[in-house]
Each structure stands twice: as structure tokens, then as C-alpha cells.
Amino acid sequence: MILIILGTRPEIIKMSPIIRECEKQQKEYFILHTGQHYSHNMDKIFFEQLNLPEPKYNLDVGSGTQAVQTAKMMMGIEHTLIKEKPGVVLVQGDTNSVLAGAIVASKLKIKVGHVEAGLRSYDKSMPEEINRILTDHCSDYLFPPTEKSKQILLKEGISEDKILVTGNTVVDAIHQNIKLSENNVLNNLRIKKKEYLLVTVHRQENVDLIDRFKGILDGINLIAKEFNLPVIYPIHPRSMNMFKKFGLNTNENVKLIGPVDYLNFLQLEASAKMVLTDSGGVQEETCILRVPCVTMRDNTERPETIEVGSNILAGTQPLKILKCARYMKKVENTWQNPFGDGKAGERIVNNITGVN
Ligand code: UD1
Ligand code: UDP
């Protein structure tokens, strides 16, 4: 029996190919949702759109400080694991839901599989970096997306026989959904293909600090003005809260909208002239969709995107962000996708169930 633990928007999206594969191979599995994300447009909408089964358990932990949120998840997960005794627990990525699942399962001597293992920003001020390192080091199956992330795991002393390079399930998810995403979102927003910019910003270390958040918004305002293009910014709830709290604003070219569903978001990404972000998943998706990306962070755990030339690190200073956008405007989008062939889900399910 496989238990798939998830809790946030990106985990629902990146676990969806694994869930589909379990269905296809008729494996016994069930889903536990921690409830870390709970607003309809951060949670249910993805289950509906991706046609995923209801989680058997939802812990409804909601928001809280790092410790309160993680502790509540751990208590609920422990209770469920003792009751259900799954053979293997799968977690994906670097959120608090991932850390809680991995720690509890490993202490109950239940095998843990970490999807998207081996990513490192080498910046321990990010809660995600702590979550990744600890999860990798208590996992039994490690599924790095690339050879580069495998090498990171080996350097940290993780034994090679636990590691399988699979590609990233984000590629599977794009292949499975990109056709479906051809819809009316551009018309509805009154924008034209390749004549607008797309922005997402939600990292705690960016939006919870007024100087950094303001620097990013000022950079986006400069770009909107110089490029004379509309900017679509589907704003994450954390960022919306901080935007209001700090009394920030944007210029008239920047259109703030609520978080959008996956199919609309894929379409917005694929048709954008350029994407400016601090999201992990968006750095990968733009690389796969061949759309230039400017990452408004000081580091990235997705260096493959920088190496192939789809992405550039801009930090949070307005003029540096503008300079990076000018540079990315000129790049040829002929790079190769480093994140695999879209069969990561199949490799992962085969591996944990002992097929080849
Ligand atoms: C979390 C992850 C981050 C991931 C992101 C994906 C951690 C430490 N962080 O960050 O790695 O990139 O999810 O989007 O696990 N909120 C709502 N509705 C929701 C969820 C959150 O209104 O459905 C608001 C609440 O005010 C909450 C805040 O957003 O306090 C932050 O939510 P939280 O889950 O703690 O962190 P994220 O910033 O979403
Ligand atoms: N996404 C979405 N709607 C949005 C913004 C993002 O569906 O309004 C999707 C996006 O396609 C990607 C994932 O959410 O697959 C990224 O999630 P997020 O940026 O919240 O988290 P991160 O990847 O940084 O952990």
C-alpha cells in the first residue's frame, strides 16, 4: 500500500502524474492531505481540474508558525500511519508537509520515497532548504530529477543504491495537461500572445520583508514601463496579505488577480513574453515551455535552468531586475529541457513497487 502525502498547490500538481500512474497500474494507494493549503483556489480547484480522487484523510492543519504547522501535521500523520500501516510513504518537494511526512514515517520504520530529491539552494535561511536536507537524509528511496541533483546526494554521503534519477514529474504534468490548457484566458484578460509579462512572487524571504518585496515590485514597475507591456500578476495569499500590510502598490500596467487554476496558469506561462518569479515550479515550467524567466532571488536550487540559459538570477534590487529582463528579452529560446522525458511518474511507481 502506497501513501501519497501532499499539502500545497505545487505538491498536488507534481504528485498528479504519480497518482495517475497508480491508477493506471491499479496499485493500492491512498492520499493524505495535510491541509497546509486550503483556500479553494490553492487546493480543491487542482483536484477538480486534474481529476484526482478525494484524499482519504485531510488533517486540516491550516496556517501557523513553522513549528505549530509542522507539529500538527506530524501528530495527524503519526495517527494515520499507525492505523493504516502503509508499505511506503511518498512525499514531494520541500514544504512543511514533506518534512512532517518524512520524519514521522521514518521513525515508524515505514519506507519513505522523496520525489524531487537532491535540490539545494545552499541558503539555510529558507525553511524549504531545511525541509529538503532533512527529508533527503531520512528517505529510503530518493528520486532526484537530474544527474546534477543525484551528485549532490552522493556528495552528502547518501548511498547510491537508494537513488534513481527519474526526471521531474512537472514535465509529466505539463505533457498531460498542456493541450487541455488551450482556452480563453488571454481573451478574458484582454491580453495577446507574447505581448504581456507574467509575474509570481510568494517566497517568505521575499514578501515578508518590506524592502525586498518593494524592490521586486519597483523592478516590475520599471519593466512594465520600459517594455510598455501589461503585466499579469496572480498573487499568492501570503503575498496579498503582506502587500496590504505594507501598503504597497503597483503601476497601472500591472494587473493583480487572484491565484489562477493550473490550466489557465499553464496557458498564461506558455504565451507570456517573459516570466518574472521566485517560484521553484515556475522556473522549471518556463524552462520546459521555452519561455524566458527572470528569478527574483539571490540563489536557486534549480541551477539547470541557469545553465541551459532559460533563467537568470536577478536578486531583488529594481535596477538589477530591469537589467536582467533586458538581457532575457534578447535570448534565443532554443535551450533543451533538462528535467526529463515526462515519464518520471512511471519510473517512481515502478521503483517503489519493485517492477524492474
Ligand atoms: C508554502 C511552502 C512553500 C511553497 C508554497 C507553495 C513551506 C515552509 N512553505 O508556502 O515552500 O513554495 O507553499 O505555494 O512549507 N494562505 C491562505 N490560503 C491557503 C494557504 C495559505 O490564505 O490556502 C495564506 C495564510 O495567510 C498563510 C500564508 O498564506 O499564513 C502562508 O501559507 P503557508 O502554507 O504557511 O506558506 P506558503 O507561503 O504558502
Ligand atoms: N500555479 C498555478 N496558479 C498560479 C500560480 C502557480 O496553478 O496562480 C502553479 C504553477 O503552474 C506551478 C505551481 O503552481 O506548477 C508552483 O507553485 P508555487 O509557485 O506556489 O510553489 P513553488 O513551486 O515555489 O514551491
XYZ file of C-alpha atoms and ligand atoms in Angstrom, residues 8-10 13-14 37 41-42 46 94-95 170 200 202-203 234-236 258-263 265-266 269 277-282 285 302, ligand 2:
60
model
C 0.188 22.534 -1.050
C -0.564 23.679 -4.606
C 2.745 22.545 -6.149
C 0.305 19.362 -9.321
C 3.588 17.436 -9.136
C -3.215 24.888 1.624
C -8.059 28.417 -5.481
C -4.942 26.953 -3.777
C -6.485 21.441 -8.638
C 10.320 20.849 0.173
C 7.316 22.089 2.114
C 6.467 18.591 -13.533
C 4.503 35.372 -9.449
C 5.484 34.354 -2.847
C 8.688 33.288 -1.108
C -1.737 36.201 -9.979
C -0.986 36.950 -6.357
C -0.429 34.215 -3.744
C -6.132 36.046 -7.513
C -4.239 32.736 -7.857
C -5.387 31.035 -11.056
C -6.124 27.382 -11.760
C -3.451 25.153 -13.307
C -4.759 25.034 -16.888
C -1.757 29.284 -15.451
C -0.042 26.933 -17.924
C 3.032 30.894 -18.862
C 9.093 34.842 -10.488
C 10.535 33.482 -7.274
C 8.699 30.154 -7.581
C 10.541 26.866 -7.900
C 7.947 25.198 -10.103
C 7.626 28.242 -12.350
C 7.873 25.146 -16.216
C 17.238 24.802 -9.970
N 0.437 27.828 -10.308
C -0.937 27.856 -10.567
N -1.593 29.048 -10.421
C -0.979 30.202 -10.034
C 0.420 30.163 -9.769
C 1.091 28.955 -9.899
O -1.522 26.842 -10.930
O -1.646 31.235 -9.918
C 1.161 26.541 -10.413
C 2.335 26.532 -11.352
O 1.934 26.094 -12.642
C 3.302 25.553 -10.703
C 2.970 25.636 -9.226
O 1.700 26.279 -9.141
O 3.050 24.222 -11.133
C 4.008 26.431 -8.481
O 3.587 26.648 -7.180
P 4.192 27.767 -6.242
O 4.834 28.811 -7.057
O 3.105 28.150 -5.310
O 5.246 26.953 -5.365
P 6.773 26.506 -5.567
O 6.887 25.792 -6.862
O 7.619 27.734 -5.486
O 7.023 25.634 -4.391
